[in-house]
């Protein structure tokens, strides 16, 4: 579980990092994430676990991109993001759906389990 310490260090750079590569396309609406700090802390271990399941135990960098802006009423909004995780000499795209569950709560689901 080395990645937990690494994740804590990478958390602050997630919303502002920039990456180059095949993942930039018309489907990217905005660079960065719309998730607040608490939601980021909750989602990051799940994303790292997904990347580990795909073969990389040591993620190095995370880059976030909004694919769809929030839709719905406050407390029921949902949106999609793609996090590009770099590590083990590869890039791992992880598509995530975020969904509010009331005014001060939200959850996330990985959509493209590899």
Coordinates of C-alpha atoms in Angstrom, one line a residue, residues 15-72:
X15 CA -6.7 20.2 -10.4
X16 CA -4.0 22.3 -12.0
X17 CA -1.7 19.8 -13.7
X18 CA -1.5 19.6 -17.5
X19 CA -0.7 16.6 -19.7
X20 CA -0.1 16.0 -23.3
X21 CA -1.2 13.0 -25.3
X22 CA -4.0 11.2 -26.9
X23 CA -6.6 12.1 -24.2
X24 CA -7.0 15.7 -25.3
X25 CA -9.9 15.9 -27.7
X26 CA -13.2 17.7 -28.2
X27 CA -14.8 15.7 -25.4
X28 CA -12.7 17.7 -22.8
X29 CA -14.8 20.5 -21.5
X30 CA -12.4 21.9 -18.9
X31 CA -9.0 21.1 -17.4
X32 CA -9.1 20.3 -13.7
X33 CA -11.7 18.8 -11.4
X34 CA -15.0 20.0 -10.1
X35 CA -14.7 17.8 -7.0
X36 CA -14.1 19.5 -3.7
X37 CA -11.2 18.5 -1.4
X38 CA -13.2 15.9 0.6
X39 CA -14.6 14.3 -2.6
X40 CA -11.1 14.2 -4.0
X41 CA -9.8 12.5 -0.9
X42 CA -12.6 9.9 -1.1
X43 CA -12.1 9.2 -4.8
X44 CA -8.3 9.2 -5.0
X45 CA -7.8 5.8 -3.3
X46 CA -10.4 4.2 -5.5
X47 CA -8.8 5.5 -8.6
X48 CA -5.4 4.4 -7.4
X49 CA -6.8 0.9 -6.7
X50 CA -8.3 0.8 -10.2
X51 CA -4.9 1.7 -11.7
X52 CA -3.2 -0.9 -9.5
X53 CA -5.7 -3.5 -10.7
X54 CA -4.7 -2.6 -14.3
X55 CA -1.1 -3.3 -13.4
X56 CA 0.6 -0.2 -11.8
X57 CA 1.1 -0.2 -8.1
X58 CA 2.9 3.2 -8.0
X59 CA 1.0 6.0 -9.7
X60 CA 3.2 9.1 -10.2
X61 CA 0.9 11.9 -11.4
X62 CA -2.8 12.5 -11.7
X63 CA -4.4 14.9 -14.3
X64 CA -8.1 15.7 -14.2
X65 CA -10.4 16.8 -17.0
X66 CA -14.1 17.6 -17.0
X67 CA -16.0 15.7 -19.7
X68 CA -19.5 16.9 -18.9
X69 CA -20.4 19.9 -16.7
X70 CA -22.9 19.3 -13.9
X71 CA -26.5 18.7 -14.8
X72 CA -29.6 18.5 -12.5

